[in-house]
């Protein structure tokens, strides 16, 4: 398997623009996670899905952030409108169901909002 | 919810020496403790994990110990090499039907000097 695939790898956008980050989890994995990593706050869980259903979105910072998982092989994280403080690395990760806790991360999407 | 504290935040050792990173967690129900290594500009990758039914686990030069009574666990790297230089994250989770939510520590930047 190619692992968790994220796109874009790097994005520079202007404040106020919409940003869409994409993720393809490992085939057969039931759980999908979106994490944000910054120097100040470390690795933060934003939201996770189980079988395409959002289970916990309490980590989503505000209404400007939204995430969807229309099918088992695709998820998006959208920021609208983007702000400079959203600049971070956004990781998507996936894992099998309970009993197999190993979480596999994608390469990350490096977002810079200017 | 779970809170994971990790120490030290930075660690510098001479090549060949041992390195120890310690984590404490708050929720006594946590039963899965993975360690991730993140090289500069790369994704976090699982290097070793331990479940609550064992006290120690080894894999070549790395080992993890768990003290459930004291609610702390440690990563031990022996015979360190320059390629061990990276940021290491500990994490804890409760394996519930609701999913495999990991709470990460703040990370330790390990520098191995040749």
Coordinates of N, CA and C in Angstrom, one line a residue:
Chain A
X1 N 0.9 -1.2 0.0 CA 0.0 0.0 0.0 C 0.9 1.2 0.0
X2 N 0.4 2.3 -0.6 CA 1.2 3.5 -0.8 C 1.2 4.3 0.5
X3 N 0.4 3.9 1.5 CA 0.3 4.7 2.7 C -0.8 5.8 2.6
X4 N -0.8 6.6 3.6 CA -1.8 7.7 3.6 C -1.3 8.8 2.6
X5 N -2.1 9.2 1.7 CA -1.7 10.2 0.7 C -2.4 11.5 0.9
X6 N -1.6 12.6 1.0 CA -2.2 13.9 1.2 C -1.8 14.8 0.0
X7 N -2.7 15.8 -0.3 CA -2.4 16.8 -1.2 C -3.1 18.1 -0.8
X8 N -2.6 19.2 -1.2 CA -1.2 19.4 -1.7 C -0.2 19.2 -0.6
X9 N 1.1 19.1 -1.0 CA 2.2 18.9 0.0 C 2.5 20.3 0.6
X10 N 2.4 21.3 -0.3 CA 2.7 22.7 0.1 C 1.7 23.6 -0.5
X11 N 1.3 24.6 0.3 CA 0.4 25.6 -0.2 C 0.6 26.9 0.5
X12 N 0.7 27.9 -0.4 CA 0.9 29.3 0.1 C -0.4 30.0 -0.4
X13 N -1.1 30.7 0.5 CA -2.3 31.3 0.0 C -2.4 32.7 0.8
X14 N -3.3 33.5 0.2 CA -3.5 34.8 0.9 C -4.6 34.7 1.9
X15 N -4.5 35.5 2.9 CA -5.5 35.6 3.9 C -6.9 35.9 3.3
X16 N -7.9 35.1 3.7 CA -9.2 35.3 3.2 C -9.6 34.3 2.2
X17 N -8.6 33.6 1.6 CA -8.8 32.6 0.6 C -9.3 31.3 1.2
X18 N -10.0 30.5 0.4 CA -10.4 29.2 0.8 C -9.3 28.2 0.6
X19 N -9.1 27.3 1.5 CA -8.0 26.3 1.4 C -8.7 24.9 1.6
X20 N -8.4 24.0 0.7 CA -8.9 22.6 0.8 C -7.7 21.7 0.8
X21 N -7.7 20.9 1.8 CA -6.6 19.8 1.9 C -7.3 18.5 1.7
X22 N -6.6 17.6 1.1 CA -7.2 16.3 0.7 C -6.4 15.1 1.3
X23 N -7.1 14.1 1.5 CA -6.5 12.9 2.1 C -7.1 11.6 1.6
X24 N -6.2 10.7 1.3 CA -6.7 9.3 0.9 C -6.1 8.3 2.0
X25 N -6.9 7.7 2.8 CA -6.4 6.9 3.8 C -5.9 5.5 3.3
X26 N -5.2 4.8 4.1 CA -4.8 3.4 3.7 C -6.0 2.6 3.5
X27 N -6.0 1.9 2.4 CA -7.2 1.0 2.0 C -7.5 0.1 3.1
X28 N -8.8 0.0 3.5 CA -9.3 -0.9 4.5 C -9.3 -0.3 5.9
X29 N -8.6 0.8 6.1 CA -8.6 1.5 7.4 C -10.0 2.1 7.7
X30 N -10.5 1.9 9.0 CA -11.8 2.4 9.3 C -11.8 3.8 9.9
X31 N -10.6 4.2 10.4 CA -10.6 5.5 11.1 C -9.7 6.4 10.3
X32 N -10.1 7.7 10.3 CA -9.4 8.7 9.6 C -9.3 9.9 10.6
X33 N -8.1 10.5 10.7 CA -7.8 11.6 11.7 C -7.2 12.8 10.9
X34 N -7.6 13.9 11.4 CA -6.9 15.2 10.9 C -6.2 15.8 12.1
X35 N -4.9 16.0 12.0 CA -4.1 16.6 13.0 C -3.5 17.9 12.5
X36 N -3.2 18.8 13.4 CA -2.5 20.1 13.0 C -1.3 20.1 13.9
X37 N -0.2 20.5 13.3 CA 1.1 20.6 14.1 C 1.7 22.0 13.9
X38 N 1.9 22.6 15.1 CA 2.6 23.9 15.1 C 3.7 23.9 16.2
X39 N 4.6 24.8 16.1 CA 5.6 24.8 17.1 C 5.0 25.1 18.5
X40 N 4.1 26.0 18.5 CA 3.5 26.4 19.8 C 2.6 25.4 20.5
X41 N 1.8 24.7 19.7 CA 0.8 23.8 20.2 C 1.0 22.3 20.0
X42 N 2.1 22.0 19.3 CA 2.4 20.6 19.0 C 1.4 19.9 18.1
X43 N 1.2 18.7 18.3 CA 0.2 17.9 17.5 C -1.1 17.9 18.2
X44 N -2.1 18.5 17.4 CA -3.5 18.6 18.0 C -4.4 17.8 17.1
X45 N -5.3 17.0 17.7 CA -6.3 16.3 16.9 C -7.4 17.3 16.6
X46 N -7.8 17.4 15.4 CA -8.8 18.3 15.0 C -10.2 17.6 14.9
X47 N -10.2 16.5 14.2 CA -11.4 15.7 14.0 C -11.1 14.3 13.6
X48 N -11.9 13.3 13.9 CA -11.7 12.0 13.4 C -13.0 11.4 12.9
X49 N -12.9 10.5 12.0 CA -14.0 9.8 11.4 C -13.9 8.3 11.6
X50 N -15.0 7.6 11.8 CA -15.1 6.2 11.8 C -16.1 5.7 10.8
X51 N -15.6 4.9 9.8 CA -16.5 4.5 8.7 C -17.2 5.7 8.1
X52 N -16.5 6.7 7.8 CA -16.9 7.9 7.1 C -17.8 8.8 7.9
X53 N -18.0 8.5 9.2 CA -18.9 9.3 10.0 C -18.0 10.1 11.0
X54 N -18.3 11.4 11.1 CA -17.5 12.2 12.1 C -17.9 11.8 13.5
X55 N -16.9 11.5 14.3 CA -17.1 11.0 15.6 C -16.9 12.1 16.7
X56 N -15.8 12.8 16.5 CA -15.4 13.9 17.5 C -14.8 15.0 16.7
X57 N -15.4 16.2 16.7 CA -14.8 17.4 16.1 C -14.5 18.4 17.1
X58 N -14.4 18.0 18.3 CA -14.2 19.0 19.4 C -12.8 19.8 19.2
X59 N -11.9 19.2 18.5 CA -10.6 19.9 18.3 C -10.6 20.9 17.1
X60 N -11.7 21.0 16.4 CA -11.8 21.9 15.3 C -11.8 23.3 15.9
X61 N -10.9 24.2 15.5 CA -10.7 25.5 16.2 C -11.9 26.4 16.1
X62 N -12.5 26.5 15.0 CA -13.7 27.4 14.9 C -14.4 27.1 13.6
X63 N -15.5 27.8 13.4 CA -16.4 27.5 12.3 C -15.8 27.6 11.0
X64 N -14.6 28.3 10.9 CA -14.0 28.4 9.6 C -13.4 27.1 9.1
X65 N -13.3 26.1 10.0 CA -12.8 24.8 9.7 C -13.9 23.8 9.5
X66 N -13.9 23.0 8.4 CA -14.9 22.0 8.2 C -14.2 20.8 7.6
X67 N -14.7 19.6 7.9 CA -14.1 18.4 7.3 C -15.2 17.5 6.8
X68 N -14.9 16.8 5.8 CA -15.9 15.8 5.2 C -15.2 14.5 4.8
X69 N -16.0 13.5 4.8 CA -15.5 12.2 4.3 C -16.6 11.5 3.5
X70 N -16.7 11.9 2.3 CA -17.8 11.4 1.4 C -17.8 9.9 1.2
X71 N -16.6 9.3 1.2 CA -16.5 7.8 1.1 C -15.2 7.3 1.8
X72 N -15.1 6.0 1.8 CA -14.0 5.4 2.6 C -12.6 5.7 2.1
X73 N -12.5 6.3 0.9 CA -11.1 6.5 0.4 C -10.8 8.0 0.2
X74 N -11.6 8.9 0.8 CA -11.3 10.3 0.5 C -11.9 11.2 1.6
X75 N -11.1 12.2 2.0 CA -11.5 13.1 3.0 C -10.9 14.5 2.7
X76 N -11.7 15.6 3.1 CA -11.2 16.9 2.9 C -11.2 17.7 4.2
X77 N -10.3 18.6 4.3 CA -10.3 19.6 5.4 C -10.3 20.9 4.8
X78 N -11.3 21.7 5.1 CA -11.5 23.0 4.4 C -11.4 24.1 5.4
X79 N -10.7 25.2 5.0 CA -10.6 26.4 5.9 C -11.1 27.6 5.0
X80 N -12.1 28.2 5.5 CA -12.7 29.3 4.8 C -13.4 30.3 5.7
X81 N -12.9 31.5 5.8 CA -11.7 32.1 5.1 C -10.4 31.8 5.9
X82 N -9.3 31.6 5.2 CA -8.1 31.3 5.9 C -7.5 32.6 6.6
X83 N -6.7 32.4 7.6 CA -6.1 33.5 8.4 C -4.6 33.1 8.6
X84 N -3.7 34.1 8.8 CA -2.3 33.7 9.0 C -2.1 32.8 10.1
X85 N -2.9 32.8 11.2 CA -2.7 31.9 12.3 C -3.0 30.5 12.0
X86 N -3.6 30.2 10.8 CA -3.9 28.8 10.4 C -2.6 28.2 9.8
X87 N -1.6 29.0 9.6 CA -0.3 28.4 9.1 C 0.2 27.3 9.9
X88 N 0.4 26.1 9.4 CA 0.8 24.9 10.1 C 1.0 23.8 9.2
X89 N 1.4 22.7 9.7 CA 1.4 21.4 9.0 C 0.2 20.6 9.4
X90 N -0.6 20.2 8.4 CA -1.8 19.5 8.6 C -1.6 18.0 8.2
X91 N -1.7 17.1 9.2 CA -1.5 15.7 8.9 C -2.8 15.0 8.9
X92 N -3.0 14.1 7.9 CA -4.0 13.2 7.9 C -3.5 11.8 8.3
X93 N -4.2 11.0 9.0 CA -3.7 9.7 9.5 C -4.9 8.7 9.5
X94 N -4.6 7.5 9.4 CA -5.6 6.5 9.4 C -5.2 5.3 10.2
X95 N -6.2 4.5 10.7 CA -5.9 3.3 11.4 C -7.0 2.3 11.2
X96 N -6.7 1.0 11.6 CA -7.7 0.0 11.6 C -8.6 0.2 12.8
X97 N -9.6 -0.7 12.9 CA -10.5 -0.5 14.0 C -9.9 -1.0 15.3
X98 N -10.7 -0.9 16.4 CA -10.2 -1.2 17.7 C -9.5 -2.5 17.8
X99 N -8.5 -2.6 18.6 CA -7.7 -3.8 18.7 C -6.4 -3.6 17.9
X100 N -6.4 -2.6 16.9 CA -5.2 -2.3 16.2 C -5.1 -0.8 16.2
X101 N -4.4 -0.3 17.3 CA -4.3 1.1 17.5 C -3.3 1.9 16.7
X102 N -2.5 1.2 15.9 CA -1.4 1.9 15.2 C -2.0 2.9 14.3
X103 N -1.6 4.1 14.4 CA -2.0 5.2 13.5 C -0.9 5.6 12.6
X104 N -1.2 5.6 11.3 CA -0.2 5.9 10.2 C -0.5 7.3 9.7
X105 N 0.5 8.1 9.7 CA 0.4 9.5 9.2 C 0.8 9.6 7.7
X106 N 0.1 10.6 7.1 CA 0.5 11.0 5.8 C 1.7 11.9 5.9
X107 N 2.2 12.4 4.7 CA 3.4 13.2 4.7 C 3.1 14.6 5.1
X108 N 1.8 15.0 5.2 CA 1.5 16.3 5.7 C 1.3 17.3 4.6
X109 N 0.5 18.3 4.9 CA 0.3 19.5 4.0 C 0.8 20.7 4.7
X110 N 1.8 21.3 4.1 CA 2.4 22.5 4.7 C 1.7 23.7 4.2
X111 N 0.9 24.4 5.1 CA 0.1 25.5 4.7 C 0.7 26.8 5.3
X112 N 0.9 27.8 4.4 CA 1.3 29.1 4.8 C 0.2 30.1 4.3
X113 N -0.3 30.9 5.2 CA -1.3 31.9 4.9 C -0.6 33.2 5.1
X114 N -0.5 34.0 4.1 CA 0.2 35.3 4.2 C -0.8 36.5 4.1
Chain B
X1 N -10.4 15.1 30.0 CA -9.7 14.2 29.1 C -8.3 13.9 29.5
X2 N -7.6 13.1 28.7 CA -6.3 12.7 28.9 C -5.3 13.9 28.7
X3 N -4.3 13.9 29.6 CA -3.2 14.9 29.5 C -1.9 14.1 29.5
X4 N -1.0 14.4 28.6 CA 0.3 13.7 28.5 C 1.4 14.8 28.6
X5 N 2.2 14.6 29.6 CA 3.4 15.5 29.8 C 4.7 14.7 29.4
X6 N 5.5 15.4 28.6 CA 6.8 14.8 28.1 C 8.0 15.6 28.5
X7 N 9.0 14.9 29.0 CA 10.3 15.6 29.4 C 11.5 14.7 29.0
X8 N 12.6 15.4 28.7 CA 12.8 16.8 28.5 C 12.3 17.3 27.2
X9 N 12.2 18.6 27.0 CA 11.8 19.1 25.7 C 13.0 19.0 24.7
X10 N 14.2 19.1 25.1 CA 15.3 18.9 24.3 C 16.4 18.0 25.0
X11 N 17.1 17.3 24.3 CA 18.1 16.3 24.9 C 19.2 16.2 23.9
X12 N 20.4 16.5 24.4 CA 21.6 16.4 23.6 C 22.5 15.3 24.2
X13 N 22.9 14.3 23.4 CA 23.8 13.3 23.9 C 24.9 13.1 22.9
X14 N 26.0 12.4 23.4 CA 27.1 12.1 22.6 C 26.8 10.7 21.9
X15 N 27.3 10.6 20.7 CA 27.1 9.4 19.9 C 27.6 8.2 20.8
X16 N 26.8 7.2 20.9 CA 27.1 6.0 21.7 C 26.5 6.0 23.1
X17 N 26.1 7.2 23.5 CA 25.5 7.2 24.9 C 24.1 6.8 24.8
X18 N 23.4 6.7 25.9 CA 22.0 6.3 26.0 C 21.2 7.6 26.1
X19 N 19.9 7.5 25.7 CA 19.0 8.6 25.8 C 17.7 8.1 26.4
X20 N 17.1 8.9 27.3 CA 15.9 8.5 28.0 C 14.9 9.6 27.9
X21 N 13.7 9.3 27.5 CA 12.7 10.3 27.4 C 11.5 9.8 28.2
X22 N 10.9 10.7 29.1 CA 9.9 10.3 30.0 C 8.6 11.0 29.7
X23 N 7.5 10.2 29.9 CA 6.1 10.8 29.8 C 5.3 10.3 31.0
X24 N 4.4 11.2 31.4 CA 3.4 10.9 32.4 C 2.0 11.2 31.7
X25 N 1.0 10.4 32.2 CA -0.3 10.6 31.7 C -1.3 10.7 32.9
X26 N -2.5 11.2 32.6 CA -3.4 11.5 33.7 C -4.5 10.5 33.8
X27 N -4.9 9.9 32.7 CA -6.1 9.0 32.8 C -5.7 7.6 33.0
X28 N -6.1 7.0 34.2 CA -5.7 5.7 34.5 C -6.3 4.6 33.6
X29 N -7.3 5.0 32.8 CA -7.9 4.1 31.9 C -7.1 3.9 30.6
X30 N -6.1 4.8 30.4 CA -5.3 4.6 29.2 C -4.6 3.3 29.2
X31 N -4.6 2.7 28.0 CA -4.0 1.3 28.0 C -3.1 1.1 26.7
X32 N -2.8 2.1 26.0 CA -2.0 2.0 24.8 C -1.1 3.2 24.7
X33 N 0.2 2.9 24.5 CA 1.2 4.0 24.6 C 2.3 3.8 23.5
X34 N 2.0 4.5 22.4 CA 3.0 4.5 21.3 C 4.0 5.6 21.4
X35 N 5.1 5.4 20.7 CA 6.2 6.4 20.5 C 6.4 6.6 19.0
X36 N 6.4 7.9 18.7 CA 6.6 8.3 17.3 C 7.9 9.1 17.1
X37 N 8.6 8.9 16.0 CA 9.8 9.6 15.7 C 9.5 10.5 14.5
X38 N 9.8 11.8 14.6 CA 9.6 12.7 13.4 C 10.9 13.3 13.1
X39 N 11.4 13.0 11.9 CA 12.6 13.7 11.4 C 12.2 15.0 10.7
X40 N 13.1 15.9 10.6 CA 12.8 17.2 10.1 C 12.1 17.2 8.8
X41 N 11.0 17.8 8.7 CA 10.2 17.9 7.5 C 9.5 16.6 7.1
X42 N 9.5 15.7 8.0 CA 8.8 14.4 7.7 C 7.6 14.1 8.6
X43 N 6.9 13.1 8.3 CA 5.8 12.7 9.1 C 6.2 11.9 10.4
X44 N 5.4 12.0 11.4 CA 5.6 11.1 12.6 C 5.5 9.6 12.1
X45 N 6.4 8.8 12.6 CA 6.4 7.4 12.3 C 6.5 6.6 13.6
X46 N 5.7 5.6 13.7 CA 5.7 4.7 14.9 C 7.0 4.0 15.0
X47 N 7.6 4.0 16.1 CA 8.9 3.3 16.3 C 8.7 2.1 17.3
X48 N 7.8 2.3 18.3 CA 7.6 1.2 19.2 C 6.3 1.6 20.0
X49 N 5.6 0.6 20.5 CA 4.4 0.8 21.3 C 4.3 -0.2 22.4
X50 N 3.6 0.1 23.4 CA 3.4 -0.9 24.5 C 2.0 -0.8 25.0
X51 N 1.4 -1.9 25.4 CA 0.1 -2.0 25.9 C 0.1 -2.2 27.4
X52 N -1.0 -2.0 28.0 CA -0.9 -1.9 29.5 C -0.7 -3.3 30.2
X53 N -0.8 -4.4 29.4 CA -0.6 -5.7 30.0 C 0.8 -6.1 30.1
X54 N 1.8 -5.3 29.7 CA 3.2 -5.6 29.8 C 3.9 -4.4 30.4
X55 N 5.1 -4.7 31.0 CA 5.8 -3.6 31.7 C 7.0 -3.1 30.9
X56 N 7.4 -3.9 29.9 CA 8.6 -3.5 29.1 C 8.5 -4.2 27.7
X57 N 9.1 -3.5 26.8 CA 9.2 -4.0 25.4 C 10.4 -3.5 24.8
X58 N 11.1 -4.4 24.1 CA 12.4 -4.0 23.4 C 12.4 -4.3 22.0
X59 N 13.1 -3.5 21.2 CA 13.2 -3.7 19.8 C 14.6 -3.2 19.4
X60 N 15.6 -4.1 19.4 CA 16.9 -3.7 19.1 C 17.4 -2.7 20.0
X61 N 17.8 -1.5 19.6 CA 18.3 -0.5 20.5 C 17.3 0.4 21.2
X62 N 16.1 0.2 21.0 CA 15.0 0.9 21.7 C 14.2 0.1 22.6
X63 N 13.8 0.6 23.7 CA 12.9 -0.1 24.6 C 12.0 0.9 25.2
X64 N 10.8 0.4 25.7 CA 9.9 1.2 26.4 C 9.5 0.5 27.6
X65 N 9.4 1.3 28.7 CA 8.9 0.7 30.0 C 7.7 1.5 30.4
X66 N 6.8 0.8 31.1 CA 5.5 1.3 31.6 C 5.3 1.0 33.0
X67 N 5.0 2.0 33.8 CA 4.6 1.9 35.2 C 3.2 2.4 35.3
X68 N 2.2 1.5 35.3 CA 0.8 1.9 35.4 C 0.4 2.5 36.7
X69 N 1.1 2.0 37.8 CA 0.7 2.6 39.1 C 1.1 4.0 39.2
X70 N 2.3 4.4 38.7 CA 2.7 5.7 38.7 C 2.3 6.5 37.5
X71 N 1.7 5.9 36.5 CA 1.2 6.5 35.3 C 2.3 7.2 34.6
X72 N 3.4 6.5 34.4 CA 4.4 7.0 33.5 C 5.1 5.9 32.7
X73 N 5.6 6.4 31.5 CA 6.3 5.4 30.6 C 7.5 6.2 30.0
X74 N 8.4 5.4 29.6 CA 9.7 6.0 29.2 C 10.2 5.3 27.9
X75 N 10.9 6.0 27.1 CA 11.6 5.5 25.9 C 13.1 5.5 26.2
X76 N 13.7 4.4 25.9 CA 15.2 4.3 26.1 C 15.8 3.9 24.8
X77 N 16.8 4.7 24.4 CA 17.6 4.4 23.2 C 19.0 4.2 23.6
X78 N 19.6 3.1 23.3 CA 20.9 2.8 23.7 C 21.8 2.9 22.4
X79 N 23.1 3.1 22.7 CA 24.1 3.2 21.6 C 23.6 4.2 20.5
X80 N 23.3 5.4 20.9 CA 22.7 6.4 20.0 C 23.6 6.7 18.8
X81 N 23.0 6.9 17.7 CA 23.7 7.2 16.5 C 23.1 8.6 15.9
X82 N 23.9 9.2 15.1 CA 23.5 10.5 14.5 C 22.1 10.4 13.9
X83 N 21.8 9.3 13.3 CA 20.5 9.2 12.6 C 19.3 9.0 13.6
X84 N 19.6 8.9 14.9 CA 18.6 9.0 15.9 C 18.1 10.4 16.2
X85 N 18.8 11.4 15.7 CA 18.4 12.8 15.9 C 17.1 13.0 15.2
X86 N 16.1 13.5 16.0 CA 14.8 13.7 15.5 C 14.0 14.2 16.7
X87 N 12.7 14.5 16.5 CA 11.8 14.8 17.5 C 11.0 13.5 17.9
X88 N 10.9 13.2 19.1 CA 10.2 12.0 19.6 C 8.9 12.4 20.3
X89 N 7.8 11.8 20.0 CA 6.5 12.0 20.6 C 6.0 10.8 21.3
X90 N 5.6 10.9 22.6 CA 4.9 9.9 23.2 C 3.4 10.2 23.1
X91 N 2.6 9.2 23.3 CA 1.2 9.3 23.2 C 0.5 8.3 24.1
X92 N -0.8 8.6 24.4 CA -1.6 7.6 25.2 C -3.0 7.6 24.7
X93 N -3.6 6.5 24.8 CA -5.0 6.4 24.4 C -5.7 5.3 25.1
X94 N -7.0 5.5 25.1 CA -7.9 4.5 25.7 C -8.6 3.8 24.5
X95 N -8.4 2.5 24.4 CA -9.0 1.8 23.2 C -10.4 1.5 23.6
X96 N -11.3 2.3 23.0 CA -12.7 2.1 23.3 C -13.4 1.9 22.0
X97 N -14.6 1.5 22.0 CA -15.4 1.3 20.8 C -15.5 2.6 20.0
X98 N -15.4 3.7 20.7 CA -15.5 5.0 20.0 C -14.3 5.3 19.2
X99 N -13.2 4.6 19.3 CA -12.1 4.9 18.4 C -10.8 4.8 19.2
X100 N -9.7 5.2 18.5 CA -8.4 5.1 19.0 C -7.8 6.5 19.1
X101 N -8.4 7.3 20.0 CA -7.9 8.7 20.1 C -6.6 8.8 20.9
X102 N -5.6 9.3 20.2 CA -4.3 9.4 20.8 C -4.2 10.9 21.3
X103 N -3.6 11.0 22.5 CA -3.2 12.3 23.1 C -1.7 12.3 23.1
X104 N -1.1 13.3 22.4 CA 0.3 13.3 22.3 C 1.0 14.2 23.3
X105 N 2.2 13.8 23.7 CA 3.0 14.7 24.5 C 3.6 15.8 23.6
X106 N 4.3 16.8 24.3 CA 4.8 17.9 23.6 C 6.0 17.7 22.7
X107 N 6.6 16.5 22.8 CA 7.7 16.2 21.9 C 9.1 16.5 22.6
X108 N 10.1 15.7 22.2 CA 11.4 15.9 22.7 C 12.4 15.9 21.5
X109 N 13.1 17.0 21.4 CA 14.1 17.1 20.3 C 15.4 16.5 20.7
X110 N 15.7 15.3 20.2 CA 16.9 14.6 20.5 C 18.0 15.0 19.5
X111 N 19.2 15.4 20.0 CA 20.3 15.7 19.1 C 21.5 14.7 19.5
X112 N 21.9 14.0 18.6 CA 23.1 13.1 18.9 C 24.3 13.6 18.2
X113 N 25.3 14.0 19.0 CA 26.5 14.6 18.5 C 27.5 13.6 18.1
X114 N 28.0 13.6 16.9 CA 29.0 12.6 16.5 C 30.4 12.9 17.2

